[in-house]
Coordinates of C-alpha atoms and ligand atoms in Angstrom, one line a residue:
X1 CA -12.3 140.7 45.5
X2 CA -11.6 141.3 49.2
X3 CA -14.8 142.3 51.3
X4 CA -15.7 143.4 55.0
X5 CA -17.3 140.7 57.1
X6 CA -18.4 140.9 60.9
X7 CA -14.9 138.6 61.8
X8 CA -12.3 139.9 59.2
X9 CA -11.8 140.5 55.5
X10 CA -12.7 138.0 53.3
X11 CA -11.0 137.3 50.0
X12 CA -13.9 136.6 47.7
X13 CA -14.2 134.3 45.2
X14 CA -16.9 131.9 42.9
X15 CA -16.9 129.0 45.3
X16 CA -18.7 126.8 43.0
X17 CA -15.7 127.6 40.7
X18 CA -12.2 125.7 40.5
X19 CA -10.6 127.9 38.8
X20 CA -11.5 130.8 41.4
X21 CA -10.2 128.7 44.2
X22 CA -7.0 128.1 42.4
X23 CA -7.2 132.1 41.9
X24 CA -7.5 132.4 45.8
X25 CA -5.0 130.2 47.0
X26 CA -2.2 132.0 44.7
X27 CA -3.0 135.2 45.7
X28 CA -2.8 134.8 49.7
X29 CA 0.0 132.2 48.9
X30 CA -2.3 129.7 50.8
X31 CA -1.4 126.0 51.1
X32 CA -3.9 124.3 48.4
X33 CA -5.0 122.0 51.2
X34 CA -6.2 124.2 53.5
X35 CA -10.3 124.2 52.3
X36 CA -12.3 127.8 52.2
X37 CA -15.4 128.6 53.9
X38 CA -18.1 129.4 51.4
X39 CA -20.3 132.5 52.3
X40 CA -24.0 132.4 52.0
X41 CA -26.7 134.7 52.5
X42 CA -30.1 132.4 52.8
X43 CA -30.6 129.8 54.9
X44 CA -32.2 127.7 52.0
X45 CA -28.7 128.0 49.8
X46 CA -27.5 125.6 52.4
X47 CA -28.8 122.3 51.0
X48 CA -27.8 123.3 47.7
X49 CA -24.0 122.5 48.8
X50 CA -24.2 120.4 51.9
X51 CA -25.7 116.7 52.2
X52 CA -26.7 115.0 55.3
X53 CA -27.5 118.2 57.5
X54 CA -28.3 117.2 60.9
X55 CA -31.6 118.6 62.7
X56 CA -29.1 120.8 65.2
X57 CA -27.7 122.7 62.4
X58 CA -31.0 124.5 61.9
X59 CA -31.4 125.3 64.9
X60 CA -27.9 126.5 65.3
X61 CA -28.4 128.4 61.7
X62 CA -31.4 129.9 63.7
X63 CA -29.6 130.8 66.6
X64 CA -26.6 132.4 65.2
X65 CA -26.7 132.6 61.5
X66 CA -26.3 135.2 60.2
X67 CA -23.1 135.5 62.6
X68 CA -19.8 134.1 63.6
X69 CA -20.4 130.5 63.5
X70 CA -19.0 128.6 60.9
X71 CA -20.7 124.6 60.4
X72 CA -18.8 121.8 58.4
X73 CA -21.1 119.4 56.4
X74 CA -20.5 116.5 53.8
X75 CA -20.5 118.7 50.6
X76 CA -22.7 118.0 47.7
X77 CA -21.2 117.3 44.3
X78 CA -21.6 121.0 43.6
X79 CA -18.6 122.1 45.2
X80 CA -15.5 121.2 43.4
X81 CA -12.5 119.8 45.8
X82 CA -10.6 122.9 44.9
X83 CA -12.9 124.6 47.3
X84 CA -12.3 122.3 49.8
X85 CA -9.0 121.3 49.7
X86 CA -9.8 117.9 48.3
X87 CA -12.0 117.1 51.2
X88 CA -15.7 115.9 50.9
X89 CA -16.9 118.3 53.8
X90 CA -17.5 121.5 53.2
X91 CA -17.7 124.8 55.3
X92 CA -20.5 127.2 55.2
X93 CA -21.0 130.2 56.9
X94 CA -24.0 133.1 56.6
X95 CA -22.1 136.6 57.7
X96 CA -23.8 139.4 59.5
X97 CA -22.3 142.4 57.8
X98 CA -24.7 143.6 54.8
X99 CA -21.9 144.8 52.8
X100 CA -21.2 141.1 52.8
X101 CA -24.4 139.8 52.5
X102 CA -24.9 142.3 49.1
X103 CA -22.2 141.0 47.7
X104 CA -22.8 137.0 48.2
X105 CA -26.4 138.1 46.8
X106 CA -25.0 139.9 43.6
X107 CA -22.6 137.2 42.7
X108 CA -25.2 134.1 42.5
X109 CA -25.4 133.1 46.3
X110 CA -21.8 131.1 46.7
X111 CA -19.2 132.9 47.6
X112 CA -15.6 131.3 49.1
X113 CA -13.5 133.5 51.4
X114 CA -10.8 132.8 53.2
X115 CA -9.8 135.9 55.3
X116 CA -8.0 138.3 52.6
X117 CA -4.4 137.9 54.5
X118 CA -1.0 136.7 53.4
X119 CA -1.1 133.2 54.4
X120 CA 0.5 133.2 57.9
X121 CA 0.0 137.0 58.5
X122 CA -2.3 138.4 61.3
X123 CA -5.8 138.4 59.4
X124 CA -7.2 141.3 58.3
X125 CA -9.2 143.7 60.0
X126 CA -9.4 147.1 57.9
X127 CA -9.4 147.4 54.5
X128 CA -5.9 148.6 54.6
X129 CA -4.5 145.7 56.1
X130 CA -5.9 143.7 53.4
X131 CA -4.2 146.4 50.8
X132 CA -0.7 145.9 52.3
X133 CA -0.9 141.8 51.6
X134 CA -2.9 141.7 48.7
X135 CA -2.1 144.8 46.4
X136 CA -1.5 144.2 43.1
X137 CA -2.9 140.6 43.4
X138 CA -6.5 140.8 43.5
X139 CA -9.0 143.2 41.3
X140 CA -10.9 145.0 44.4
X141 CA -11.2 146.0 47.9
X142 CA -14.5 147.1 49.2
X143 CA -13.7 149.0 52.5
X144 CA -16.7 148.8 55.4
X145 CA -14.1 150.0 57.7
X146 CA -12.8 148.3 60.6
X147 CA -14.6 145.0 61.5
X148 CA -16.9 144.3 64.5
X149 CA -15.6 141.0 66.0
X150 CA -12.0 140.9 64.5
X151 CA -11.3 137.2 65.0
X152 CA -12.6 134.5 62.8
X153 CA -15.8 132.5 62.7
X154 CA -16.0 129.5 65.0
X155 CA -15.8 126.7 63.0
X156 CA -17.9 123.7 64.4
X157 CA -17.9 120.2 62.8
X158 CA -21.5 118.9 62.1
X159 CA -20.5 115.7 60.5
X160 CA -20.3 113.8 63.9
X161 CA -22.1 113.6 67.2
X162 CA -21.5 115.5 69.4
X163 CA -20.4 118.3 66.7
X164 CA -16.8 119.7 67.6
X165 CA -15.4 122.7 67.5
X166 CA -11.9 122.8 65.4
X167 CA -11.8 126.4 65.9
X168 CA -12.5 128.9 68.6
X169 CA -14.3 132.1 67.9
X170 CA -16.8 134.5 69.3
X171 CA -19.6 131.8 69.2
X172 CA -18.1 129.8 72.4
X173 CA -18.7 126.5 74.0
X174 CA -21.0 128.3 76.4
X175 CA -23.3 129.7 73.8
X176 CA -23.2 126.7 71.9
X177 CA -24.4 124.2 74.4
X178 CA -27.2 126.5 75.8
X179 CA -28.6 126.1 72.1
X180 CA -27.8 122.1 71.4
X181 CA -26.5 120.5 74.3
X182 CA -23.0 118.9 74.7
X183 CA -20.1 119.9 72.6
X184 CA -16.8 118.8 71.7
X185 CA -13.7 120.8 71.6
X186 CA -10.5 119.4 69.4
X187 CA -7.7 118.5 71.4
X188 CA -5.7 120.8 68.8
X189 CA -7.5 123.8 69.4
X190 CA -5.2 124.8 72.5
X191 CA -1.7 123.9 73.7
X192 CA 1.2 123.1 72.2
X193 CA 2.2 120.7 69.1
X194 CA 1.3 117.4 70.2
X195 CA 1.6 115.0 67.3
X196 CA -2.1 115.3 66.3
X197 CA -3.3 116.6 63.4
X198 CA -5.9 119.1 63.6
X199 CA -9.5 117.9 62.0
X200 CA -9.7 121.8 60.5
X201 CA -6.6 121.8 58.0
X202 CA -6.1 125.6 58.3
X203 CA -5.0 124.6 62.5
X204 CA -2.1 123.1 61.7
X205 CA -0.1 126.2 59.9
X206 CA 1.7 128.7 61.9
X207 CA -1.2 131.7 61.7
X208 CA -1.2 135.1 62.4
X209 CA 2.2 135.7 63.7
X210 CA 4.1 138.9 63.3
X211 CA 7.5 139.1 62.5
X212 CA 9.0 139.7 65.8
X213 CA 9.0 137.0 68.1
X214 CA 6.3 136.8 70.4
X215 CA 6.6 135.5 73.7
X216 CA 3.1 134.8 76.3
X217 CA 3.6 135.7 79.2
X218 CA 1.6 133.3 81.9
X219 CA 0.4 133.9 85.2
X220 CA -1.8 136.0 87.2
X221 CA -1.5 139.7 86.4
X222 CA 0.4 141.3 89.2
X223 CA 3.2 138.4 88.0
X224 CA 2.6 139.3 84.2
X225 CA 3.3 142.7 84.6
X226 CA 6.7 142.2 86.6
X227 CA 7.8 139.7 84.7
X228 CA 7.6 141.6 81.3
X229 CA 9.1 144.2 82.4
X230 CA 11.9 141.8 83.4
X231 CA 12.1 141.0 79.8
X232 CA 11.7 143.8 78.4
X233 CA 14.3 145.3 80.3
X234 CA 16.5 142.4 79.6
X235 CA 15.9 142.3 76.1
X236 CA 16.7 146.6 76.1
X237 CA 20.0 145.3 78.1
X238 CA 20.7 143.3 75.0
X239 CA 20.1 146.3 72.3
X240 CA 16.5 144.8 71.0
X241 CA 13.5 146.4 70.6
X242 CA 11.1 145.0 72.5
X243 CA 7.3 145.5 72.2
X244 CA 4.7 144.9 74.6
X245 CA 1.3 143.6 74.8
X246 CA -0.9 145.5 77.7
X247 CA -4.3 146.2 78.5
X248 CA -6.4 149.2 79.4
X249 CA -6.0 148.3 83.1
X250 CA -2.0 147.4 83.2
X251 CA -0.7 149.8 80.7
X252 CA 0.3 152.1 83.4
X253 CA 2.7 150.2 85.0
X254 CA 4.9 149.7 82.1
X255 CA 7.6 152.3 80.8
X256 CA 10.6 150.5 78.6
X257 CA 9.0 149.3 75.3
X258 CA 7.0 149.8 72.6
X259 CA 3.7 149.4 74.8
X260 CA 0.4 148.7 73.1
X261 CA -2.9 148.4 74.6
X262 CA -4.9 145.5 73.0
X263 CA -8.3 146.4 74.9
X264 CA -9.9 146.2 77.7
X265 CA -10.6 143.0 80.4
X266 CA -13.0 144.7 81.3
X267 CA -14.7 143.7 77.8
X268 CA -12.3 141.2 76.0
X269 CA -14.6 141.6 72.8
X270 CA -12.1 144.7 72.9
X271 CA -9.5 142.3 72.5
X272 CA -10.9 140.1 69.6
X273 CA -11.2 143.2 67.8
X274 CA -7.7 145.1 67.8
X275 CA -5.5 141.6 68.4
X276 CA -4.9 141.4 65.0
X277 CA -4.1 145.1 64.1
X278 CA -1.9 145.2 67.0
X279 CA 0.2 142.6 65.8
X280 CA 0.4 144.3 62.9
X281 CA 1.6 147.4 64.5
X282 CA 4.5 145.5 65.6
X283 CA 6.1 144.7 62.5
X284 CA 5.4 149.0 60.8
X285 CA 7.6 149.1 63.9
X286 CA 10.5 147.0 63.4
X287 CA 10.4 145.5 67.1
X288 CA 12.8 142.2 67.4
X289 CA 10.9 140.8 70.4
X290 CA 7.1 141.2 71.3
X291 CA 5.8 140.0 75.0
X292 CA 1.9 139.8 75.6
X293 CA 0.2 139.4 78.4
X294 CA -2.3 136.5 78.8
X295 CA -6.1 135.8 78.7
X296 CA -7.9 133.5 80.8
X297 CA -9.8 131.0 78.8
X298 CA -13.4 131.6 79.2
X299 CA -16.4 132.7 76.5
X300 CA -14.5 134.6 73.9
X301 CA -10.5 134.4 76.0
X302 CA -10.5 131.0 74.3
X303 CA -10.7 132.5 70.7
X304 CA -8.7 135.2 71.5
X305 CA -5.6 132.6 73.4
X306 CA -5.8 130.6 70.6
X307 CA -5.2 133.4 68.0
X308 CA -2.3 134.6 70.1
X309 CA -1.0 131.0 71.0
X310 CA -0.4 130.2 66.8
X311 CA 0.9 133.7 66.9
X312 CA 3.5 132.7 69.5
X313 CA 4.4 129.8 68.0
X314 CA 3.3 128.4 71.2
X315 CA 6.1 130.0 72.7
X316 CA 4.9 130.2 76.5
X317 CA 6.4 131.7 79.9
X318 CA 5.8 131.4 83.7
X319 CA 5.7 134.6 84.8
X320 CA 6.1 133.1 88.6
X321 CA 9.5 131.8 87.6
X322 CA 10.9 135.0 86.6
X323 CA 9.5 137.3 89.2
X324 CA 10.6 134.6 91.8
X325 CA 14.6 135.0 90.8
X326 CA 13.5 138.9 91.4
X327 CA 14.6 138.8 95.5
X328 CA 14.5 142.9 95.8
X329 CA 12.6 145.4 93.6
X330 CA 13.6 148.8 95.4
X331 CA 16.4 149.9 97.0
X332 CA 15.9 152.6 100.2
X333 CA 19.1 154.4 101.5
X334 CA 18.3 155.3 104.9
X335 CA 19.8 158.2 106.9
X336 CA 19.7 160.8 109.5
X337 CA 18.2 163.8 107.8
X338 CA 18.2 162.5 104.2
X339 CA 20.1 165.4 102.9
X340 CA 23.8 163.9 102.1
X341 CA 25.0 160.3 102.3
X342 CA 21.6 158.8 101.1
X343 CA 21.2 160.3 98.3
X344 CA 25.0 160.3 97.3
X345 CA 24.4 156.5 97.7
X346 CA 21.2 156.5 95.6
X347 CA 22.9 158.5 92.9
X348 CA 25.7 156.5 92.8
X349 CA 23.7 153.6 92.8
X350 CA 21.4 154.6 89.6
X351 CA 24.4 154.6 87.3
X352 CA 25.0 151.5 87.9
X353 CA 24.2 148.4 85.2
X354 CA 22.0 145.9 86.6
X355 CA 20.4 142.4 85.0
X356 CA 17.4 143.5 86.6
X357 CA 15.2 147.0 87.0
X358 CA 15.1 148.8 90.5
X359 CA 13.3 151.7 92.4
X360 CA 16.1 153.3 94.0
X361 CA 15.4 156.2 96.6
X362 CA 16.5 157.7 99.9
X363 CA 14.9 158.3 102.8
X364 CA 15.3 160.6 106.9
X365 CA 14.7 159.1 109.8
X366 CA 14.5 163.0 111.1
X367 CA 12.8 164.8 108.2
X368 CA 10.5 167.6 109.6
X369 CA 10.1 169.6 106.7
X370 CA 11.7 168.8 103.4
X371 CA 15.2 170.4 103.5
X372 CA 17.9 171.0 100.7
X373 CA 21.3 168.6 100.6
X374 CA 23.9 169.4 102.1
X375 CA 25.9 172.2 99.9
X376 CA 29.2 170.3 100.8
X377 CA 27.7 167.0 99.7
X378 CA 26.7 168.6 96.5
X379 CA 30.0 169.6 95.8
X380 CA 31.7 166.5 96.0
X381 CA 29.4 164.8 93.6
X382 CA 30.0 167.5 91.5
X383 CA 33.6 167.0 91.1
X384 CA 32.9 163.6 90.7
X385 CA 30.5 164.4 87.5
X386 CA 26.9 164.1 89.3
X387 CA 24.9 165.9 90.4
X388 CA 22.1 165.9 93.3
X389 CA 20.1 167.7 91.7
X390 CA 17.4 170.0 93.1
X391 CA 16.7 167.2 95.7
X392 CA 15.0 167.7 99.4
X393 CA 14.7 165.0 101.8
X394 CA 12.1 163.0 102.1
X395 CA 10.9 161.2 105.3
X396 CA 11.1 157.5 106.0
X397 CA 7.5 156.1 106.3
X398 CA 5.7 152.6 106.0
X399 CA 5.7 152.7 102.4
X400 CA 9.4 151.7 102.5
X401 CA 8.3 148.3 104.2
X402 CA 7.5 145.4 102.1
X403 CA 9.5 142.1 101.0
X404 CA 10.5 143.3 97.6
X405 CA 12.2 146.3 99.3
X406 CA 15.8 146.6 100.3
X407 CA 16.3 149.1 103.2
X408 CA 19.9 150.4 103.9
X409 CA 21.0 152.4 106.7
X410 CA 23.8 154.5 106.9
X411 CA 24.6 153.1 110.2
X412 CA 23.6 150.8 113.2
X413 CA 21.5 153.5 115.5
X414 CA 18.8 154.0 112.0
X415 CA 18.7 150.5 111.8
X416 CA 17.7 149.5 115.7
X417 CA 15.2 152.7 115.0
X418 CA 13.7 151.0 111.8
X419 CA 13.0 147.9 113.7
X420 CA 12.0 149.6 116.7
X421 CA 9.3 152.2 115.0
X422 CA 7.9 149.5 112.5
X423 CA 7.0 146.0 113.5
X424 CA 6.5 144.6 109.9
X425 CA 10.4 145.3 108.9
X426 CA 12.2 142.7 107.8
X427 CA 15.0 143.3 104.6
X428 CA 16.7 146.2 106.8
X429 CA 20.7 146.0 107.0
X430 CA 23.4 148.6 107.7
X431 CA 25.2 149.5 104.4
X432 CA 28.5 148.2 105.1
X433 CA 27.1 144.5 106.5
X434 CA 25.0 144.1 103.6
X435 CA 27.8 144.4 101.7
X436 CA 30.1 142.2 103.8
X437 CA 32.3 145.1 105.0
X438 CA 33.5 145.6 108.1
X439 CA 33.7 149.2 108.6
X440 CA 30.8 151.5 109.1
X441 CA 30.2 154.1 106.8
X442 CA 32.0 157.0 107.5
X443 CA 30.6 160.2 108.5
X444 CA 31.6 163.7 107.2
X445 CA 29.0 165.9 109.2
X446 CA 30.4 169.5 110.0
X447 CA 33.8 167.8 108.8
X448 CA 35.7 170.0 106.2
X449 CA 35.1 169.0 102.6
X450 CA 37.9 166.9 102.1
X451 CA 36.3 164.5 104.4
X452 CA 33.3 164.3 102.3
X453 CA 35.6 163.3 99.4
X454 CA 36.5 160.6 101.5
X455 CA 33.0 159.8 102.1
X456 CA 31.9 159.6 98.6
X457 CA 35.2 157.6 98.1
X458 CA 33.7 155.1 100.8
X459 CA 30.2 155.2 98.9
X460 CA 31.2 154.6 95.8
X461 CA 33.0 151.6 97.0
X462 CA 30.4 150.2 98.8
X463 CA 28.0 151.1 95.7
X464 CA 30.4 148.7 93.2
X465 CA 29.8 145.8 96.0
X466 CA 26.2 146.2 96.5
X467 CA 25.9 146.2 92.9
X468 CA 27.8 142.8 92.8
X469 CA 25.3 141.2 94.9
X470 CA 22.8 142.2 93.5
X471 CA 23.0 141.1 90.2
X472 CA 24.4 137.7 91.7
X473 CA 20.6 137.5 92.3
X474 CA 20.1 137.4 88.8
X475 CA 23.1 135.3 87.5
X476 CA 22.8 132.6 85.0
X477 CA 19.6 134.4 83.0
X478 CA 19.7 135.0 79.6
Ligands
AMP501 P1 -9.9 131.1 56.9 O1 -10.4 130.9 55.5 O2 -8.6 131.7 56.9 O3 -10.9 131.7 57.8 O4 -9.7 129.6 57.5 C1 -10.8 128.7 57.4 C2 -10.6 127.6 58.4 O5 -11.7 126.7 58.3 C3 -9.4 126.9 58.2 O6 -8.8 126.5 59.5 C4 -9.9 125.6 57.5 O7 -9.0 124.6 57.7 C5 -11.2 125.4 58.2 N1 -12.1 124.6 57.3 C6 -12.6 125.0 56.1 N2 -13.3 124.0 55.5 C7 -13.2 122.9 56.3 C8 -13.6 121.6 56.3 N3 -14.3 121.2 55.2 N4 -13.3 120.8 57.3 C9 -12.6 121.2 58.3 N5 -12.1 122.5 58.4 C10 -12.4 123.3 57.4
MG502 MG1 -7.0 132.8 57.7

């Protein structure tokens, strides 16, 4: 029967039992040699299935037993190989939750539980994750409701010296050598597949992965952020479904997507404990790609990169490299009074396709007060289709100064006043120079509304070269 624990569901079983391993491994469809870690709930039970425990494990035990800390021992002759996977270590663990600990109790003081997944699903972390893998296979569920941690035990091998951890959880390095000195971390644990075969069997499968594809996103946030909305507005482009991975503190600056917020860096424990049901989210959601921001790897960011890492199928990007091919972010059409070849311009330029997402405004040199476009203006782009809208003019300011911004003025005179008025300008070009055209921009004020036609005629030709070069920026992606 599947059961609540303080790291995720366990699937419960007799470990002292070969025929209940057997059970256990067919229901999650679970690689026979991939051992189970066998549940106890007194300290003293220990030395009835391990052999050779080292001093440090009691004092380990009385550190963080009962808790997330999983310790490998050579097993006594008690536990059949079934239970270990034909190994002659054995894993034992003492959990926190008292559901847990009533249970192990109740059924004789052995009980084997691997979490209570589909082998190679995101673990379980509510009862009815648990009940969409395991229905029909297994006789009971006890529901405690969601867990506390989320992410399994650390599992720590005691059978050499230093002991070393195979596998990451919320009992870190950090809290491990404060208690017993120096530890060692497999080479495994992190980074991609390097030949070696991880010491914990379990390591080498590919875990917890949803069925999208799911792509890590590396580097510091600001970079994160930009370059997963590249992708997701790439992968949007392409006509996927693309899920994203944020946090508390970046969710607002995403909009394309499927976005879901794993927790909080404020308090990665937040992260342990939704990881897994987020993943799981994904696939009641049919997205094709999934991209998640990263963690740094400190106290429980080690766990929680690990997790997401095997989930990834190590599949890693520099967000650097992508934000760097990024050479403009924002566009700024810059006129006069703001009130009719701007935002022509800008409402040209938005129906444009582009490999790559942009801001795209306009802005007055002269704006006093915000004042309505011109009516002529309007009209034009009305018998072209479009529409200006309810739009008022809006004037040029600071804000439209930065290196990711693209300023374009309607003519030379706004451009010398740019430079003039703001000392930190640098991406500021005339329209038609940007574009490589020789002509200025024609312009239709107090002109009669053909001339405007020709104006919008001129725009939209300038827009269809402007739109060229900037997705020349982009060439060669994806
Ligand atoms: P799970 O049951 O899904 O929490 O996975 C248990 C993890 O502990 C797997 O990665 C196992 O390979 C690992 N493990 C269990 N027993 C041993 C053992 N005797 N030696 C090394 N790793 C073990
Ligand atoms: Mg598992």
């Amino acid at each position: 029967m599947a059961f609540p624990t303080e790291t995720v569901y366990g699937l419960g079983a007799n470990a002292l039992d070969e025929e209940a391993a057997r059970k256990t491994y067919a229901a999650k469809g679970r690689p026979s040699d991939n051992p189970l870690i066998v549940h106890i709930a007194e300290y003293e039970d220990l030395k009835q299935i391990a052999v050779d425990i080292p001093a440090s494990a009691k004092v380990l035990a009385g550190r963080f037993w009962p808790g997330p800390l999983t310790m490998v021992f050579k097993k006594d002759a008690k536990v059949p190989y079934g239970t270990t996977g034909g190994l002659d270590t054995v894993a034992v663990r003492m959990p926190s939750d008292l559901v847990a600990r009533e249970l192990i109790l109740a059924s004789g003081g052995f009980v084997s539980a691997p979490s209570a997944n589909t082998s190679g699903r995101p673990s379980p972390t509510r009862a009815e994750h648990v009940e969409e893998d395991l229905s029909g296979k297994i006789d009971m569920i006890l529901d405690g409701g969601s867990v506390e941690i989320g992410l399994e035990s650390t599992v720590l091998d005691m059978t050499v010296d230093p002991p070393v951890i195979l596998r990451p959880g919320a009992v870190t390095v950090g809290m491990l050598e404060k208690v017993i000195g120096m530890v060692g971390i497999d080479e495994t644990v992190l980074g991609a597949e390097n030949g070696k075969v991880p010491k914990a069997p379990g390591m080498k499968y590919r875990h917890y992965a949803p069925n999208a594809k799911l792509t890590i996103v590396e580097g510091n946030i600001r970079e994160e952020v930009l370059a997963i909305r590249q992708l997701v507005y790439d992968a949007v482009n392409h006509g996927k479904k693309a899920g994203i991975i944020a946090t508390g503190e970046t969710l607002h600056y995403y909009s394309n997507g499927v976005i879901k917020v794993v927790g909080s860096r404020e308090d990665e424990r937040t992260i342990a404990k939704n990881l897994f049901a987020v993943l799981r989210e994904f696939d009641g959601e049919g997205v094709d790609e999934i991209y998640s921001e990263s963690f740094a790897m400190r106290g429980i960011g080690n766990a929680i990169m690990n997790r997401l890492d095997k989930a990834a199928g190590h599949l890693r990007l520099p967000a650097a490299e992508i934000v760097r091919r990024q050479k403009y972010r924002r566009i700024v059409f810059v006129s006069q009074s703001d009130t009719c070849r701007g935002p022509m311009a800008a409402a040209i330029l938005r129906q444009k396709r582009f490999r790559q997402e942009y801001v795209i405004d306009s802005r007055g040199m002269v704006v006093l007060f915000p004042e309505p476009v011109n009516p002529k203006a309007e009209a034009v782009m009305r018998s072209n289709g479009m529409t200006l809208g309810g739009y008022t003019s809006i004037p040029f300011s600071e804000t439209e100064i930065a290196d990711d911004i693209l300023v374009l003025t309607m003519d030379e005179a706004q451009k010398h006043k740019v430079f003039a008025e703001y000392e930190e300008a640098v991406s500021i070009y005339t329209l038609n120079e940007f574009v490589g055209e020789d002509e200025p921009l024609l312009n239709p004020y107090g002109m009669p509304l053909n001339i405007y036609g020709l104006c919008y005629e001129n725009i939209s030709m300038l827009m269809d070269k402007l739109t060229k070069k900037l997705n020349s920026y982009t060439e060669g992606e994806g």
